[in-house]
Structures are given as structure tokens and as C-alpha cells.
Coordinates of C-alpha atoms in Angstrom, one line a residue:
V1 CA 48.9 -4.1 -23.6
Y2 CA 50.0 -1.6 -26.6
D3 CA 51.9 1.2 -26.8
S4 CA 50.7 4.4 -28.3
S5 CA 51.7 2.7 -31.6
G6 CA 49.4 -0.5 -31.1
N7 CA 52.4 -2.1 -31.4
V8 CA 52.2 -4.6 -27.9
V9 CA 54.6 -4.2 -25.9
S10 CA 53.5 -6.8 -23.0
G11 CA 50.4 -9.6 -22.1
I12 CA 49.3 -12.3 -24.2
S13 CA 48.3 -10.9 -28.0
N14 CA 47.3 -12.8 -30.7
M15 CA 44.8 -15.4 -29.2
I16 CA 43.6 -18.5 -31.7
Q17 CA 39.2 -19.8 -29.9
A18 CA 40.1 -23.3 -28.9
K19 CA 36.6 -23.9 -28.8
K20 CA 33.5 -22.3 -29.9
G21 CA 30.7 -22.1 -27.7
I22 CA 28.1 -23.6 -27.9
N23 CA 24.2 -22.3 -27.2
A24 CA 22.4 -25.9 -24.0
S25 CA 20.3 -27.9 -25.7
L26 CA 18.5 -30.8 -24.2
E27 CA 14.9 -31.8 -25.2
I28 CA 11.8 -32.7 -22.9
D29 CA 9.1 -35.2 -23.4
G30 CA 10.5 -34.9 -26.9
V31 CA 10.4 -31.2 -27.0
S32 CA 14.1 -29.7 -28.5
I33 CA 14.9 -27.4 -26.6
R34 CA 17.8 -24.7 -26.5
R35 CA 18.7 -22.0 -24.6
E36 CA 22.2 -19.1 -24.3
S37 CA 22.6 -20.4 -20.5
N38 CA 23.2 -23.6 -18.8
E39 CA 21.0 -22.9 -15.9
I40 CA 17.4 -23.0 -16.9
S41 CA 14.7 -22.4 -15.0
D42 CA 11.9 -21.1 -17.0
L43 CA 11.0 -24.9 -18.1
I44 CA 9.5 -26.5 -15.1
N45 CA 7.7 -24.2 -12.1
G46 CA 9.9 -23.7 -9.3
V47 CA 12.7 -25.6 -11.4
T48 CA 16.0 -24.7 -11.9
L49 CA 18.6 -27.1 -13.8
R50 CA 21.8 -26.6 -14.1
L51 CA 23.9 -28.2 -16.8
S52 CA 27.1 -29.3 -16.5
N53 CA 27.9 -32.4 -18.0
D54 CA 27.8 -33.3 -22.3
S55 CA 25.5 -36.4 -22.1
A56 CA 24.0 -35.9 -25.6
G57 CA 21.7 -39.6 -26.3
Q58 CA 21.6 -40.0 -22.7
S59 CA 18.1 -39.7 -21.1
V60 CA 18.3 -38.0 -17.3
T61 CA 14.9 -38.3 -15.3
I62 CA 14.4 -35.5 -12.6
N63 CA 12.7 -36.5 -10.1
V64 CA 10.8 -33.4 -8.0
T65 CA 9.3 -33.5 -4.6
K66 CA 6.8 -30.6 -3.0
D67 CA 9.3 -27.9 -0.5
Y68 CA 6.5 -28.7 1.9
S69 CA 8.6 -25.7 4.6
A70 CA 8.7 -24.0 1.8
I71 CA 4.7 -24.3 1.6
T72 CA 4.5 -23.6 5.6
R73 CA 6.6 -20.7 5.2
N74 CA 4.2 -19.2 2.6
V75 CA 1.2 -19.5 4.5
N76 CA 2.7 -18.1 7.0
N77 CA 3.4 -14.5 5.5
F78 CA 0.1 -14.6 4.7
V79 CA -1.3 -14.9 8.1
T80 CA 1.3 -12.0 9.1
Q81 CA -0.1 -10.1 6.1
Y82 CA -3.8 -10.9 7.4
N83 CA -2.6 -10.2 11.2
A84 CA -1.4 -6.5 9.8
L85 CA -4.3 -5.2 7.5
M86 CA -6.6 -6.2 10.7
N87 CA -4.4 -4.1 13.4
A88 CA -4.0 -1.6 9.9
L89 CA -8.3 -1.6 9.6
K90 CA -8.8 -1.4 13.4
D91 CA -5.9 1.7 13.4
S92 CA -8.4 5.2 15.3
S93 CA -8.8 7.3 12.5
L94 CA -10.3 4.2 10.4
K95 CA -11.9 1.7 12.8
D96 CA -14.7 4.0 12.4
D97 CA -14.6 4.3 9.1
S98 CA -18.1 1.9 7.0
I99 CA -15.1 1.3 4.2
S100 CA -12.6 -0.3 6.8
R101 CA -15.4 -2.6 8.1
Q102 CA -16.5 -3.6 4.9
V103 CA -12.7 -4.8 4.3
M104 CA -12.6 -6.6 8.0
N105 CA -15.7 -8.0 7.8
S106 CA -15.7 -9.4 4.2
T107 CA -12.0 -10.8 4.8
R108 CA -12.8 -12.6 7.8
N109 CA -15.3 -14.3 6.5
I110 CA -13.6 -15.6 3.3
L111 CA -11.2 -17.1 5.7
T112 CA -14.2 -18.1 8.0
S113 CA -15.8 -20.2 5.3
S114 CA -16.6 -23.6 4.3
Y115 CA -15.2 -24.9 0.9
N116 CA -15.4 -28.2 -0.2
N117 CA -16.7 -29.3 3.1
R118 CA -13.7 -27.6 4.8
T119 CA -12.7 -24.3 6.9
L120 CA -8.7 -23.1 7.5
T121 CA -9.6 -24.5 10.4
N122 CA -9.7 -27.6 10.7
Y123 CA -5.8 -27.2 8.7
G124 CA -4.7 -25.6 11.9
L125 CA -5.3 -21.5 10.9
N126 CA -7.2 -20.9 13.6
H127 CA -8.7 -17.1 15.4
D128 CA -8.1 -15.9 19.0
K129 CA -10.8 -14.0 20.6
S130 CA -8.9 -10.6 19.8
G131 CA -8.9 -12.1 15.8
V132 CA -6.4 -12.9 15.0
L133 CA -5.0 -15.5 12.6
S134 CA -2.4 -18.0 13.8
L135 CA -1.2 -21.1 11.8
D136 CA -0.5 -24.7 13.5
S137 CA 2.4 -25.0 11.4
A138 CA 3.0 -29.1 12.8
K139 CA -0.7 -29.7 12.3
F140 CA -0.7 -28.3 8.9
E141 CA 2.3 -29.9 7.4
S142 CA 0.8 -33.3 8.4
L143 CA -2.2 -32.8 6.7
L144 CA -0.7 -31.2 3.6
K145 CA 1.9 -34.8 3.6
N146 CA -1.9 -36.9 4.1
D147 CA -4.1 -34.9 2.3
F148 CA -2.0 -33.0 -0.2
N149 CA -4.8 -32.1 -2.5
T150 CA -7.8 -31.6 -0.8
L151 CA -5.6 -28.4 1.2
S152 CA -4.9 -27.4 -1.9
T153 CA -7.6 -27.2 -2.8
T154 CA -9.6 -25.4 -0.3
L155 CA -6.6 -22.9 0.1
D156 CA -7.0 -22.7 -3.5
A157 CA -10.4 -21.7 -3.0
M158 CA -10.3 -19.4 -0.6
A159 CA -7.3 -17.3 -2.3
Q160 CA -9.8 -16.8 -5.5
A161 CA -12.3 -15.4 -3.2
L162 CA -9.9 -13.3 -1.0
D163 CA -8.7 -12.0 -4.5
G164 CA -11.9 -11.5 -6.1
N165 CA -13.4 -9.7 -3.2
L166 CA -10.4 -6.9 -2.1
K167 CA -9.9 -6.7 -6.4
I168 CA -13.3 -4.7 -6.1
Y169 CA -12.0 -2.8 -3.1
L170 CA -9.1 -2.5 -4.9
D171 CA -10.0 -1.1 -7.9
K172 CA -13.9 0.2 -6.9
I173 CA -14.6 1.1 -4.3
I174 CA -11.2 2.5 -2.5
P175 CA -10.3 4.7 -5.9
D176 CA -14.5 5.7 -5.2
R177 CA -14.5 6.4 -1.9
K178 CA -11.3 8.7 -2.3
E179 CA -12.6 10.7 -5.3
T180 CA -15.1 11.5 -2.9
L181 CA -13.0 12.5 0.0
N182 CA -10.7 15.0 -2.8
K183 CA -13.9 16.5 -4.0
Q184 CA -15.3 17.1 -0.2
I185 CA -11.6 18.2 0.4
E186 CA -11.4 20.6 -2.7
N187 CA -14.6 21.7 -1.3
I188 CA -13.3 22.1 2.7
D189 CA -10.8 24.3 0.7
K190 CA -12.6 26.8 -1.7
T191 CA -15.5 27.1 1.4
I192 CA -12.0 28.6 3.4
E193 CA -11.2 30.4 1.0
N194 CA -14.8 32.5 0.6
M195 CA -14.3 32.6 4.3
E196 CA -11.4 34.5 4.7
K197 CA -12.2 36.8 1.8
N198 CA -15.2 37.2 4.0
L199 CA -13.5 38.1 7.0
E200 CA -10.7 40.3 5.1
K201 CA -14.0 41.8 3.3
L202 CA -15.1 42.1 7.3
E203 CA -11.8 43.7 8.8
L204 CA -11.6 46.6 6.2
S205 CA -14.8 46.8 6.9
Y206 CA -14.6 47.4 11.0
R207 CA -11.1 49.0 9.9
K208 CA -13.5 52.0 8.4
K209 CA -15.5 51.9 11.3
F210 CA -13.1 52.0 14.2
Y211 CA -11.3 54.8 12.1
E212 CA -13.5 56.8 11.7
L213 CA -14.6 56.6 15.9
E214 CA -11.3 57.2 16.1
K215 CA -11.6 60.3 13.9
T216 CA -14.8 61.3 16.2
I217 CA -13.2 61.0 19.6
A218 CA -10.2 63.4 18.8
S219 CA -12.6 65.6 17.6
L220 CA -15.0 64.8 20.7
Q221 CA -11.7 65.2 22.7
R222 CA -10.7 68.2 21.4
S223 CA -14.4 70.1 22.1
G224 CA -13.7 68.7 25.4
D225 CA -10.1 70.3 25.7
N226 CA -11.4 73.9 24.1
L227 CA -14.4 73.8 26.3
T228 CA -12.8 73.0 29.4
Q229 CA -10.6 76.2 28.6
T230 CA -12.5 78.6 27.5
L231 CA -14.7 77.3 31.5
S232 CA -11.1 78.5 32.6
K233 CA -10.8 82.1 31.0
W234 CA -14.7 82.5 32.6
G235 CA -14.0 81.4 35.7
N236 CA -10.3 83.7 36.0
S237 CA -12.0 86.5 34.7
K238 CA -14.4 86.8 37.6

């Protein structure tokens, strides 16, 4: 702690650096790598290395195993998102829309198609009578462990087909439809605006006509009153 003059009044002063910090240094497959942190997660996909000891000159073998439960969780999450999409497309305001039907049918066809002579039903992904997708996790994980490469290739082929299909809708079809609907809304707004102007003109016209009619009725009423008074006078003069 310093006083107003900059003098130390308490605490620790004149600290000396005992050891200069250095970057982490390691070699993977003959490639030298340096990082500022001892925690490195950008070298091996899905793997975080935590360097805790100085092991200069030593070789360390890292065994990376497949996390089957994580893969199953990701597929279950896909199932959830797929069912949410289908439910949204079945919404009463969208179910009769042609693009909604196209998205629904094309997406469902991709999930029921065959890839490398395999379908997703071979791996526990099934639709029920209502079109709801579900995953038999036990069957899926068993096939993951016993036939990982075939399953991975099948899922990858399906994912690429799905991505390409949805990309067309997201990048082209839906934006074009949105633009068309916006133009239709603009035209409807202009039509309403013109109708409102015409109604205003019609209202003014009717107001003038009723004003003139009111004047005519009032004039007729005065004439009727005068006639009544005149006839009354004539009757009294007899």
C-alpha cells in the first residue's frame, strides 16, 4: 500500500521474479508445437491435453477411445430436433402450405432412404405410425461398437443428403417465398389504402347528399308549417 507521496507504508515491496514463465513446448508426430497455455485443445479433434509436469525428452503415448455414449446422445438430440421440425410443419397455419409439405416429405424420404445398402432402421432409428422418429439406444450403441465404420459411413451419407436438401430451402426456396409473400402483403396494403381513400370519398359524397337532403326536408317542413298556418287562418275567418 502506498501513501500520497508514493512511499510504501504496508504490504510487500521490491518483489523479484524468481523464474520467468515460458510457453508450453511439445512435439506430436515430429512436429514441434508451442502454446502459451498448458491446456491445449486445438491439436487433436475432441481431445484436450493438460500438461502438468516437466517431461522434457520423454515420450508420452496417448490412447484416444471412442465415446459411444456421446455419439448416442448426439443422435438422440437429432431425433428430438427432427420431431420438433415435423411438429412445426404440421402446425395448422403451415400444414396446407406447399413448401411445408415439400420440406416434410423430402426430409422424411431422406431418413428412410438407403445408403450403402443400409437404412437407418438397421441401426435402431424408426418412425412409428404417426411419423414420430425414435432411437433404440441399446441397439444403436451395440452396432456402434461392433460395426462403427459402416454405421458412421451410413450416418455421414444421410447427413450430407439432409444438409444439401435443407440448404436449398434455407438459401433459395424459403427466402424466395418470403419475398413473394412480402410483395403480396405490400399489394394488399396498397389495395386497402386505395379502398380507404375511395371510402373516404364515398363518405364525403354521401355526407353532401344527406346534407342537401336534410336542407330539402327542412324546407319542405317549413312549407308544410306555412301551409298549415294559412289553412288555419282561413278556417278561423269563416
